CSV table of C-alpha atoms in Angstrom, one decimal:
chain,number,residue,atom,x,y,z
L,1,UNK,CA,174.4,-83.8,102.3
L,2,UNK,CA,177.4,-84.7,104.5
L,3,UNK,CA,176.9,-85.9,108.2
L,4,UNK,CA,179.0,-84.0,110.6
L,5,UNK,CA,179.5,-84.2,114.3
L,6,UNK,CA,179.6,-81.1,116.6
L,7,UNK,CA,183.3,-80.8,116.5
L,8,UNK,CA,183.3,-81.0,112.6
L,9,UNK,CA,181.0,-78.0,112.5
L,10,UNK,CA,183.5,-75.7,114.1
L,11,UNK,CA,184.6,-72.8,111.8
L,12,UNK,CA,188.0,-73.4,110.2
L,13,UNK,CA,190.9,-72.4,112.3
L,14,UNK,CA,194.7,-72.4,111.8
L,15,UNK,CA,194.8,-75.9,113.1
L,16,UNK,CA,193.6,-77.1,109.7
L,17,UNK,CA,190.8,-76.9,107.0
L,18,UNK,CA,189.8,-74.2,104.6
L,19,UNK,CA,191.0,-70.8,105.7
L,20,UNK,CA,189.9,-68.5,102.8
L,21,UNK,CA,187.7,-68.9,99.7
L,22,UNK,CA,188.2,-65.9,97.3
L,23,UNK,CA,185.7,-66.1,94.4
L,24,UNK,CA,186.9,-62.8,92.9
L,25,UNK,CA,190.6,-63.7,92.6
L,26,UNK,CA,189.9,-67.4,92.1
L,27,UNK,CA,192.1,-68.8,94.8
L,28,UNK,CA,191.7,-71.0,98.0
L,29,UNK,CA,193.9,-71.0,101.1
L,30,UNK,CA,194.1,-74.1,103.3
L,31,UNK,CA,195.8,-74.8,106.4
L,32,UNK,CA,198.1,-77.9,106.3
L,33,UNK,CA,198.7,-79.2,109.8
L,34,UNK,CA,202.4,-79.9,108.7
L,35,UNK,CA,203.2,-77.3,106.2
L,36,UNK,CA,201.2,-74.3,107.3
L,37,UNK,CA,199.1,-72.1,104.9
L,38,UNK,CA,198.8,-73.3,101.3
L,39,UNK,CA,197.3,-71.3,98.5
L,40,UNK,CA,195.7,-72.9,95.4
L,41,UNK,CA,194.8,-71.0,92.3
L,42,UNK,CA,192.2,-72.1,89.9
L,43,UNK,CA,190.5,-70.8,86.7
L,44,UNK,CA,187.3,-70.3,88.6
L,45,UNK,CA,186.4,-70.7,92.4
L,46,UNK,CA,182.8,-71.1,93.5
L,47,UNK,CA,181.7,-71.0,97.0
L,48,UNK,CA,178.9,-73.0,98.8
L,49,UNK,CA,176.3,-70.2,98.1
L,50,UNK,CA,176.6,-70.5,94.3
L,51,UNK,CA,173.5,-71.7,92.4
L,52,UNK,CA,173.4,-74.7,90.1
L,53,UNK,CA,173.2,-72.4,87.1
L,54,UNK,CA,176.2,-70.5,88.0
L,55,UNK,CA,178.3,-73.6,88.5
L,56,UNK,CA,177.2,-74.9,85.1
L,57,UNK,CA,177.9,-71.6,83.4
L,58,UNK,CA,181.4,-71.3,85.0
L,59,UNK,CA,182.5,-74.9,84.3
L,60,UNK,CA,180.7,-76.6,81.4
L,61,UNK,CA,178.5,-74.3,79.3
L,62,UNK,CA,181.4,-73.0,77.2
L,63,UNK,CA,182.5,-76.6,76.5
L,64,UNK,CA,179.0,-77.5,75.2
L,65,UNK,CA,179.4,-75.0,72.5
L,66,UNK,CA,182.8,-76.6,71.6
L,67,UNK,CA,181.0,-80.0,71.7
L,68,UNK,CA,178.4,-78.8,69.1
L,69,UNK,CA,181.4,-77.6,67.0
L,70,UNK,CA,182.9,-81.0,66.8
L,71,UNK,CA,185.3,-81.4,69.8
L,72,UNK,CA,185.4,-84.4,72.2
L,73,UNK,CA,184.6,-83.0,75.7
L,74,UNK,CA,184.8,-84.2,79.2
L,75,UNK,CA,183.4,-82.6,82.3
L,76,UNK,CA,184.5,-84.6,85.4
L,77,UNK,CA,183.6,-83.9,89.0
L,78,UNK,CA,186.3,-85.0,91.6
L,79,UNK,CA,186.5,-85.0,95.4
L,80,UNK,CA,186.1,-86.9,98.6
L,81,UNK,CA,182.9,-88.7,99.5
L,82,UNK,CA,180.1,-86.5,100.8
L,83,UNK,CA,181.5,-83.3,99.2
L,84,UNK,CA,178.7,-82.6,96.9
L,85,UNK,CA,179.8,-84.2,93.6
L,86,UNK,CA,176.7,-86.0,92.6
L,87,UNK,CA,174.5,-83.0,93.5
L,88,UNK,CA,176.7,-80.8,91.3
L,89,UNK,CA,176.4,-83.2,88.4
L,90,UNK,CA,172.8,-84.2,88.6
L,91,UNK,CA,170.8,-82.2,91.2
L,92,UNK,CA,168.1,-83.5,93.6
L,93,UNK,CA,165.0,-84.3,91.7
L,94,UNK,CA,163.5,-86.2,88.7
L,95,UNK,CA,164.4,-84.7,85.3
L,96,UNK,CA,161.2,-83.9,83.4
L,97,UNK,CA,160.8,-81.3,80.7
L,98,UNK,CA,158.8,-81.4,77.5
L,99,UNK,CA,161.0,-79.2,75.4
L,100,UNK,CA,163.6,-76.5,75.2
L,101,UNK,CA,160.9,-73.8,75.4
L,102,UNK,CA,160.4,-74.6,79.1
L,103,UNK,CA,162.4,-73.1,81.9
L,104,UNK,CA,165.1,-75.2,83.4
L,105,UNK,CA,164.5,-76.1,87.1
L,106,UNK,CA,167.0,-74.3,89.4
L,107,UNK,CA,168.0,-77.6,91.1
L,108,UNK,CA,169.3,-79.2,87.9
L,109,UNK,CA,173.0,-80.0,87.7
L,110,UNK,CA,175.6,-80.1,84.9
L,111,UNK,CA,174.3,-83.3,83.2
L,112,UNK,CA,170.6,-82.3,82.6
L,113,UNK,CA,171.6,-78.7,81.8
L,114,UNK,CA,174.1,-80.0,79.2
L,115,UNK,CA,171.4,-82.1,77.6
L,116,UNK,CA,169.1,-79.1,77.5
L,117,UNK,CA,171.8,-76.9,75.9
L,118,UNK,CA,172.6,-79.6,73.2
L,119,UNK,CA,169.0,-80.0,72.0
L,120,UNK,CA,168.3,-76.3,72.2
L,121,UNK,CA,171.4,-75.7,69.9
L,122,UNK,CA,170.2,-78.3,67.5
L,123,UNK,CA,166.7,-76.9,67.4
L,124,UNK,CA,168.0,-73.3,66.8
L,125,UNK,CA,170.3,-74.6,63.9
L,126,UNK,CA,167.3,-76.5,62.3
L,127,UNK,CA,164.8,-73.6,62.6
L,128,UNK,CA,167.1,-70.5,62.0
L,129,UNK,CA,170.3,-71.5,60.0
L,130,UNK,CA,170.6,-72.8,56.5
L,131,UNK,CA,173.0,-75.6,57.3
L,132,UNK,CA,172.7,-78.6,55.1
L,133,UNK,CA,173.6,-81.4,57.4
L,134,UNK,CA,171.8,-83.9,59.6
L,135,UNK,CA,172.6,-84.3,63.4
L,136,UNK,CA,172.2,-87.6,65.2
L,137,UNK,CA,172.3,-87.8,69.1
L,138,UNK,CA,172.7,-91.0,71.0
L,139,UNK,CA,173.4,-91.5,74.7
L,140,UNK,CA,175.0,-94.1,76.8
L,141,UNK,CA,175.0,-94.4,80.7
L,142,UNK,CA,177.5,-96.7,82.3
L,143,UNK,CA,178.8,-97.5,85.7
L,144,UNK,CA,182.3,-98.6,86.4
L,145,UNK,CA,182.8,-100.9,89.5
L,146,UNK,CA,186.5,-102.1,89.6
L,147,UNK,CA,187.0,-104.0,86.3
L,148,UNK,CA,183.3,-104.5,85.8
L,149,UNK,CA,181.4,-102.1,83.5
L,150,UNK,CA,177.6,-102.1,83.5
L,151,UNK,CA,175.0,-100.6,81.2
L,152,UNK,CA,172.5,-98.5,83.3
L,153,UNK,CA,170.2,-98.1,80.3
L,154,UNK,CA,169.7,-101.9,80.1
L,155,UNK,CA,168.9,-102.6,83.7
L,156,UNK,CA,172.6,-103.0,84.9
L,157,UNK,CA,173.6,-105.5,82.1
L,158,UNK,CA,177.3,-106.1,81.8
L,159,UNK,CA,178.9,-104.4,78.9
L,160,UNK,CA,180.5,-106.8,76.4
L,161,UNK,CA,181.2,-110.5,76.6
L,162,UNK,CA,184.2,-110.0,78.8
L,163,UNK,CA,185.9,-107.3,80.9
L,164,UNK,CA,188.5,-106.7,78.2
L,165,UNK,CA,185.8,-106.0,75.6
L,166,UNK,CA,183.9,-103.4,77.7
L,167,UNK,CA,185.6,-100.3,76.2
L,168,UNK,CA,185.0,-101.5,72.6
L,169,UNK,CA,181.4,-102.3,73.5
L,170,UNK,CA,180.8,-98.9,74.7
L,171,UNK,CA,182.7,-96.7,72.3
L,172,UNK,CA,181.5,-98.8,69.3
L,173,UNK,CA,177.9,-97.8,70.2
L,174,UNK,CA,176.5,-101.1,71.5
L,175,UNK,CA,175.3,-99.4,74.7
L,176,UNK,CA,173.9,-96.4,72.9
L,177,UNK,CA,170.2,-95.4,72.6
L,178,UNK,CA,169.5,-93.0,69.9
L,179,UNK,CA,167.3,-90.1,71.0
L,180,UNK,CA,165.7,-87.3,69.0
L,181,UNK,CA,164.2,-85.1,71.7
L,182,UNK,CA,165.2,-83.6,75.1
L,183,UNK,CA,162.2,-85.3,76.9
L,184,UNK,CA,163.5,-88.8,75.6
L,185,UNK,CA,167.1,-88.1,76.7
L,186,UNK,CA,165.8,-87.0,80.3
L,187,UNK,CA,163.7,-90.2,80.5
L,188,UNK,CA,166.9,-92.3,79.8
L,189,UNK,CA,168.7,-90.3,82.4
L,190,UNK,CA,166.0,-91.0,85.0
L,191,UNK,CA,166.1,-94.7,84.1
L,192,UNK,CA,169.8,-94.9,84.5
L,193,UNK,CA,169.7,-93.1,87.9
L,194,UNK,CA,167.4,-95.8,89.3
L,195,UNK,CA,170.1,-98.5,88.4
L,196,UNK,CA,173.1,-96.7,90.1
L,197,UNK,CA,174.9,-98.2,93.1
L,198,UNK,CA,174.1,-96.2,96.2
L,199,UNK,CA,174.4,-96.9,100.0
L,200,UNK,CA,174.5,-95.1,103.2
L,201,UNK,CA,177.9,-94.4,104.9
L,202,UNK,CA,178.9,-92.4,107.9
L,203,UNK,CA,179.6,-89.4,105.7
L,204,UNK,CA,176.8,-89.6,103.1
L,205,UNK,CA,173.2,-91.0,103.3
L,206,UNK,CA,173.2,-91.8,99.4
L,207,UNK,CA,176.8,-92.3,98.7
L,208,UNK,CA,177.7,-93.3,95.0
L,209,UNK,CA,179.5,-96.6,95.3
L,210,UNK,CA,181.0,-96.6,91.9
L,211,UNK,CA,182.0,-94.2,89.0
L,212,UNK,CA,179.3,-93.3,86.5
L,213,UNK,CA,179.7,-91.7,83.1
L,214,UNK,CA,177.0,-90.2,81.0
L,215,UNK,CA,178.0,-90.2,77.4
L,216,UNK,CA,176.5,-88.2,74.6
L,217,UNK,CA,177.5,-89.1,71.1
L,218,UNK,CA,176.9,-86.6,68.2
L,219,UNK,CA,177.3,-87.6,64.5
L,220,UNK,CA,177.0,-84.7,62.0
L,221,UNK,CA,176.6,-85.7,58.3
L,222,UNK,CA,176.9,-83.1,55.6
L,223,UNK,CA,174.7,-83.7,52.4
L,224,UNK,CA,178.0,-84.3,50.6
L,225,UNK,CA,178.4,-87.5,52.5
L,226,UNK,CA,181.2,-86.3,54.9
L,227,UNK,CA,180.5,-87.0,58.5
L,228,UNK,CA,182.1,-86.3,61.9
L,229,UNK,CA,181.5,-88.1,65.2
L,230,UNK,CA,182.5,-86.7,68.6
L,231,UNK,CA,181.5,-87.4,72.2
L,232,UNK,CA,180.6,-85.7,75.5
L,233,UNK,CA,181.8,-87.4,78.6
L,234,UNK,CA,180.0,-86.4,81.9
L,235,UNK,CA,181.6,-88.3,84.7
L,236,UNK,CA,180.5,-88.4,88.3
L,237,UNK,CA,183.4,-90.1,90.0
L,238,UNK,CA,183.0,-92.0,93.2
L,239,UNK,CA,184.4,-90.1,96.2
L,240,UNK,CA,187.8,-90.8,97.5
L,241,UNK,CA,187.4,-91.9,101.1
L,242,UNK,CA,189.2,-93.1,104.2
L,243,UNK,CA,187.5,-96.1,105.6
L,244,UNK,CA,188.0,-95.0,109.2
L,245,UNK,CA,186.0,-91.8,108.3
L,246,UNK,CA,183.3,-93.0,105.9
L,247,UNK,CA,182.8,-96.3,107.8
L,248,UNK,CA,181.2,-97.9,104.6
L,249,UNK,CA,180.8,-101.1,106.5
L,250,UNK,CA,178.2,-99.5,108.8
L,251,UNK,CA,174.9,-101.4,108.7
L,252,UNK,CA,171.7,-101.0,110.8
L,253,UNK,CA,170.7,-104.6,110.0
L,254,UNK,CA,173.0,-106.7,112.2
L,255,UNK,CA,172.2,-109.9,110.2
L,256,UNK,CA,173.7,-108.3,107.1
L,257,UNK,CA,176.6,-106.5,108.8
L,258,UNK,CA,179.3,-109.0,107.7
L,259,UNK,CA,178.1,-108.9,104.1
L,260,UNK,CA,177.7,-105.2,104.2
L,261,UNK,CA,181.2,-104.8,105.7
L,262,UNK,CA,182.8,-106.7,102.8
L,263,UNK,CA,180.7,-105.1,100.1
L,264,UNK,CA,181.1,-101.5,101.2
L,265,UNK,CA,184.9,-102.1,101.8
L,266,UNK,CA,185.3,-103.6,98.3
L,267,UNK,CA,183.4,-100.6,96.8
L,268,UNK,CA,185.7,-98.1,98.5
L,269,UNK,CA,188.8,-99.9,97.4
L,270,UNK,CA,187.6,-100.1,93.8
L,271,UNK,CA,186.7,-96.3,93.8
L,272,UNK,CA,190.2,-95.4,95.2
L,273,UNK,CA,192.0,-97.6,92.7
L,274,UNK,CA,190.1,-95.9,89.8
L,275,UNK,CA,191.0,-92.4,91.2
L,276,UNK,CA,194.6,-93.5,91.6
L,277,UNK,CA,194.8,-94.5,88.0
L,278,UNK,CA,193.2,-91.2,86.8
L,279,UNK,CA,195.8,-89.3,88.9
L,280,UNK,CA,198.6,-91.3,87.1
L,281,UNK,CA,197.1,-90.4,83.7
L,282,UNK,CA,196.8,-86.8,84.6
L,283,UNK,CA,200.3,-86.6,85.9
L,284,UNK,CA,201.5,-88.2,82.6
L,285,UNK,CA,199.6,-85.7,80.5
L,286,UNK,CA,201.0,-82.8,82.5
L,287,UNK,CA,204.5,-84.0,82.0
L,288,UNK,CA,203.8,-84.5,78.3
L,289,UNK,CA,204.9,-88.2,78.7
L,290,UNK,CA,205.0,-90.3,75.4
L,291,UNK,CA,203.0,-93.0,77.3
L,292,UNK,CA,199.8,-92.2,79.2
L,293,UNK,CA,198.7,-95.4,81.3
L,294,UNK,CA,195.1,-95.3,80.3
L,295,UNK,CA,194.8,-99.1,80.3
L,296,UNK,CA,195.6,-99.3,84.1
L,297,UNK,CA,191.9,-99.0,85.0
L,298,UNK,CA,188.5,-99.3,83.2
L,299,UNK,CA,187.7,-95.7,84.3
L,300,UNK,CA,190.7,-94.2,82.5
L,301,UNK,CA,190.2,-96.5,79.4
L,302,UNK,CA,186.6,-95.1,79.1
L,303,UNK,CA,187.6,-91.6,79.6
L,304,UNK,CA,190.7,-91.8,77.3
L,305,UNK,CA,188.9,-90.3,74.3
L,306,UNK,CA,187.8,-87.3,76.3
L,307,UNK,CA,191.1,-86.8,78.1
L,308,UNK,CA,193.7,-86.9,75.4
L,309,UNK,CA,194.2,-86.0,71.7
L,310,UNK,CA,191.6,-83.5,70.3
L,311,UNK,CA,189.6,-82.9,73.4
L,312,UNK,CA,188.8,-80.3,76.0
L,313,UNK,CA,188.2,-81.1,79.6
L,314,UNK,CA,186.7,-79.4,82.7
L,315,UNK,CA,187.6,-80.7,86.1
L,316,UNK,CA,185.2,-79.7,88.9
L,317,UNK,CA,186.8,-80.1,92.2
L,318,UNK,CA,184.5,-80.4,95.3
L,319,UNK,CA,186.0,-79.8,98.7
L,320,UNK,CA,184.7,-80.2,102.2
L,321,UNK,CA,185.3,-77.0,104.3
L,322,UNK,CA,185.3,-78.8,107.8
L,323,UNK,CA,188.5,-78.8,109.7
L,324,UNK,CA,188.5,-82.6,110.2
L,325,UNK,CA,188.6,-83.1,106.4
L,326,UNK,CA,191.6,-80.8,105.8
L,327,UNK,CA,194.0,-83.5,104.5
L,328,UNK,CA,191.5,-84.9,102.0
L,329,UNK,CA,190.5,-81.4,100.7
L,330,UNK,CA,194.1,-80.5,100.2
L,331,UNK,CA,194.6,-83.7,98.3
L,332,UNK,CA,191.6,-82.8,96.0
L,333,UNK,CA,193.0,-79.3,95.6
L,334,UNK,CA,196.5,-80.6,94.6
L,335,UNK,CA,194.7,-82.8,91.9
L,336,UNK,CA,192.8,-79.9,90.6
L,337,UNK,CA,196.1,-77.8,90.2
L,338,UNK,CA,197.8,-80.7,88.4
L,339,UNK,CA,194.9,-80.8,86.0
L,340,UNK,CA,195.1,-77.0,85.5
L,341,UNK,CA,198.7,-77.5,84.1
L,342,UNK,CA,197.6,-79.6,81.2
L,343,UNK,CA,197.1,-77.9,77.7
L,344,UNK,CA,196.2,-79.6,74.5
L,345,UNK,CA,197.9,-78.1,71.3
L,346,UNK,CA,196.1,-80.3,69.0
L,347,UNK,CA,192.5,-79.2,69.9
L,348,UNK,CA,190.6,-78.1,66.8
L,349,UNK,CA,192.4,-80.5,64.5
L,350,UNK,CA,189.2,-82.7,64.0
L,351,UNK,CA,187.1,-79.6,63.1
L,352,UNK,CA,189.8,-78.4,60.7
L,353,UNK,CA,190.1,-81.8,59.1
L,354,UNK,CA,186.3,-82.1,58.6
L,355,UNK,CA,186.3,-78.5,57.0
L,356,UNK,CA,189.3,-79.6,54.9
L,357,UNK,CA,187.4,-82.7,53.6
L,358,UNK,CA,184.3,-80.7,52.8
L,359,UNK,CA,186.3,-78.1,50.8
L,360,UNK,CA,188.2,-80.8,48.9
L,361,UNK,CA,184.9,-82.6,48.1
L,362,UNK,CA,183.3,-79.4,46.8
L,363,UNK,CA,186.5,-78.5,44.8
L,364,UNK,CA,186.5,-82.0,43.2
L,365,UNK,CA,182.8,-81.5,42.2
L,366,UNK,CA,183.4,-78.0,40.8
L,367,UNK,CA,186.3,-79.4,38.7
L,368,UNK,CA,183.9,-82.2,37.4
L,369,UNK,CA,181.2,-79.7,36.5
L,370,UNK,CA,183.7,-77.4,34.7
L,371,UNK,CA,184.9,-80.4,32.6
L,372,UNK,CA,181.2,-81.4,31.7
L,373,UNK,CA,180.5,-77.8,30.7
L,374,UNK,CA,183.5,-77.8,28.4
L,375,UNK,CA,182.4,-81.0,27.0
L,376,UNK,CA,178.7,-80.3,26.4
L,377,UNK,CA,178.3,-76.5,26.1
L,378,UNK,CA,178.0,-75.1,22.6
L,379,UNK,CA,176.9,-71.9,20.9
L,380,UNK,CA,173.5,-71.8,18.9
L,381,UNK,CA,171.9,-69.1,16.7
L,382,UNK,CA,168.4,-68.2,17.6
L,383,UNK,CA,166.0,-65.6,16.2
L,384,UNK,CA,164.3,-63.3,18.7
L,385,UNK,CA,162.1,-60.2,18.5
L,386,UNK,CA,163.8,-57.1,19.7
L,387,UNK,CA,162.2,-53.6,20.2
L,388,UNK,CA,163.4,-51.0,17.9
L,389,UNK,CA,161.2,-48.0,19.0
L,390,UNK,CA,157.9,-46.5,18.2
L,391,UNK,CA,156.3,-49.8,19.3
L,392,UNK,CA,157.9,-51.8,16.6
L,393,UNK,CA,159.9,-54.9,16.8
L,394,UNK,CA,162.2,-56.7,14.4
L,395,UNK,CA,163.5,-60.1,14.1
L,396,UNK,CA,167.2,-60.5,15.0
L,397,UNK,CA,169.7,-63.4,15.1
L,398,UNK,CA,171.5,-63.9,18.4
L,399,UNK,CA,174.0,-66.5,19.6
L,400,UNK,CA,173.3,-68.2,22.9
L,401,UNK,CA,175.2,-70.8,25.1
L,402,UNK,CA,173.2,-74.1,25.5
L,403,UNK,CA,173.8,-77.7,26.2
L,404,UNK,CA,175.1,-77.5,29.8
L,405,UNK,CA,172.3,-75.9,31.6
L,406,UNK,CA,172.1,-78.5,34.4
L,407,UNK,CA,175.8,-78.4,35.0
L,408,UNK,CA,175.8,-74.7,35.3
L,409,UNK,CA,173.1,-74.9,38.0
L,410,UNK,CA,175.2,-77.5,39.9
L,411,UNK,CA,178.3,-75.3,39.5
L,412,UNK,CA,176.3,-72.2,41.0
L,413,UNK,CA,175.1,-74.3,44.0
L,414,UNK,CA,178.7,-75.6,44.6
L,415,UNK,CA,180.1,-72.2,44.5
L,416,UNK,CA,177.5,-70.8,47.0
L,417,UNK,CA,178.3,-73.8,49.3
L,418,UNK,CA,182.0,-73.1,49.1
L,419,UNK,CA,181.5,-69.5,50.0
L,420,UNK,CA,179.4,-70.4,53.0
L,421,UNK,CA,182.1,-72.7,54.3
L,422,UNK,CA,184.9,-70.0,53.8
L,423,UNK,CA,182.6,-67.2,55.2
L,424,UNK,CA,182.7,-65.3,51.9
L,425,UNK,CA,179.9,-63.9,49.7
L,426,UNK,CA,179.8,-63.1,45.9
L,427,UNK,CA,179.5,-59.5,46.7
L,428,UNK,CA,182.7,-59.5,48.8
L,429,UNK,CA,184.7,-60.6,45.8
L,430,UNK,CA,184.2,-57.2,44.1
L,431,UNK,CA,184.5,-53.6,45.3
L,432,UNK,CA,181.2,-52.6,43.7
L,433,UNK,CA,178.9,-55.6,43.5
L,434,UNK,CA,176.2,-53.5,41.7
L,435,UNK,CA,178.4,-53.3,38.6
L,436,UNK,CA,178.6,-57.1,38.1
L,437,UNK,CA,176.7,-58.0,34.9
L,438,UNK,CA,176.1,-61.6,33.9
L,439,UNK,CA,177.2,-62.7,30.5
L,440,UNK,CA,174.3,-64.1,28.5
L,441,UNK,CA,172.1,-66.1,30.9
L,442,UNK,CA,174.7,-66.3,33.7
L,443,UNK,CA,172.3,-64.3,36.0
L,444,UNK,CA,170.1,-67.5,36.2
L,445,UNK,CA,173.0,-69.1,38.1
L,446,UNK,CA,173.5,-66.1,40.5
L,447,UNK,CA,176.6,-65.1,38.5
L,448,UNK,CA,176.0,-61.3,38.1
L,449,UNK,CA,172.8,-59.3,37.5
L,450,UNK,CA,170.6,-59.6,34.4
L,451,UNK,CA,171.4,-57.1,31.6
L,452,UNK,CA,168.2,-55.2,30.7
L,453,UNK,CA,167.1,-55.2,27.1
L,454,UNK,CA,167.3,-51.4,26.8
L,455,UNK,CA,170.9,-51.6,27.4
L,456,UNK,CA,171.6,-53.9,24.4
């Protein structure tokens, strides 16, 4: 919660600050001390009375469905220090839940709710849908302090052997912990929270002193061997701050004041440099520049997978409504509007490629089965008893197809798999599916219905 002085608690006036928050028409009006009234339009505007659940539903819930379907996803919270970013992303209590059957606590933020939604979707798929693929979930929790990247799930250990190798260390999976349940994922989240850099400033009792990113990696492997990997980046950015306002060097212990002054100031500078690099990348993406400077900062390097290419991103902008924070809030709103102007035309390519690979794989196996059927299948004459009436039977010679029964079964299975991927059914291929009659013993392989003996 932000600390304010009596003058800062005054309602916004035309001298500066937030003048109007319209949650129905999704715009905010601020008063710029030099330019007058300024209107900012967004996809969704949420006021200070909104619940954590409504914030999650409005910003990130839809993207979690896209993550399950194979997209790279980012949900990033941005704003000045003390504006409520960490509370929005995490909430204010320990994360404990035994399973997806339990009710989500109302105080949970975006990160634990996203974990809950992911495991709930996986459980539903496993128990209710006939989908023949395996899903592996692994999580990473890192903190970025300047050019240093630390692993919060390994007691703050430095990621990689050098600063240059940190991105490869994280994205290659060296910082990951495989998890098979919601309760385990929440335990990892709790462990990481205890390792984060936090300190008191004049604007926030528990100010985050670095950028932190919770990464969920999902690998889906089809029984054909085709696999697809995508990631979810949930970023709690350190707050942009002016040293004269946040006074990060403030320390109650006078003996530590010199050290605290240097450390807090260094933290603030590193946070602001990372945010500046992010702004430059966002501006380049908006202008569709052929070069996006992701390598300027460790923060943008880590987020590059979730910001560009086949990805979808939600930016949650938190703003302080007090009049004295007007310039910082306007800067945050401008960043949000810049982000809103970015559209990715390649989103969906990864999922389409995976589907294309699956269909090609099935088509190849169908062709192989058909070749084997041609090679091994033959006609044989057999003697069978057939009813002739009055309870009598006679011995007749019939010809049947034999020699490729196993390949016929494989072909039937492959055709069903292909129909599932394309969304078709055997019945949809014919105007009257009840009229389909299998030739010989084709009904064994779901190719038509069996011809009754009386019809022969």
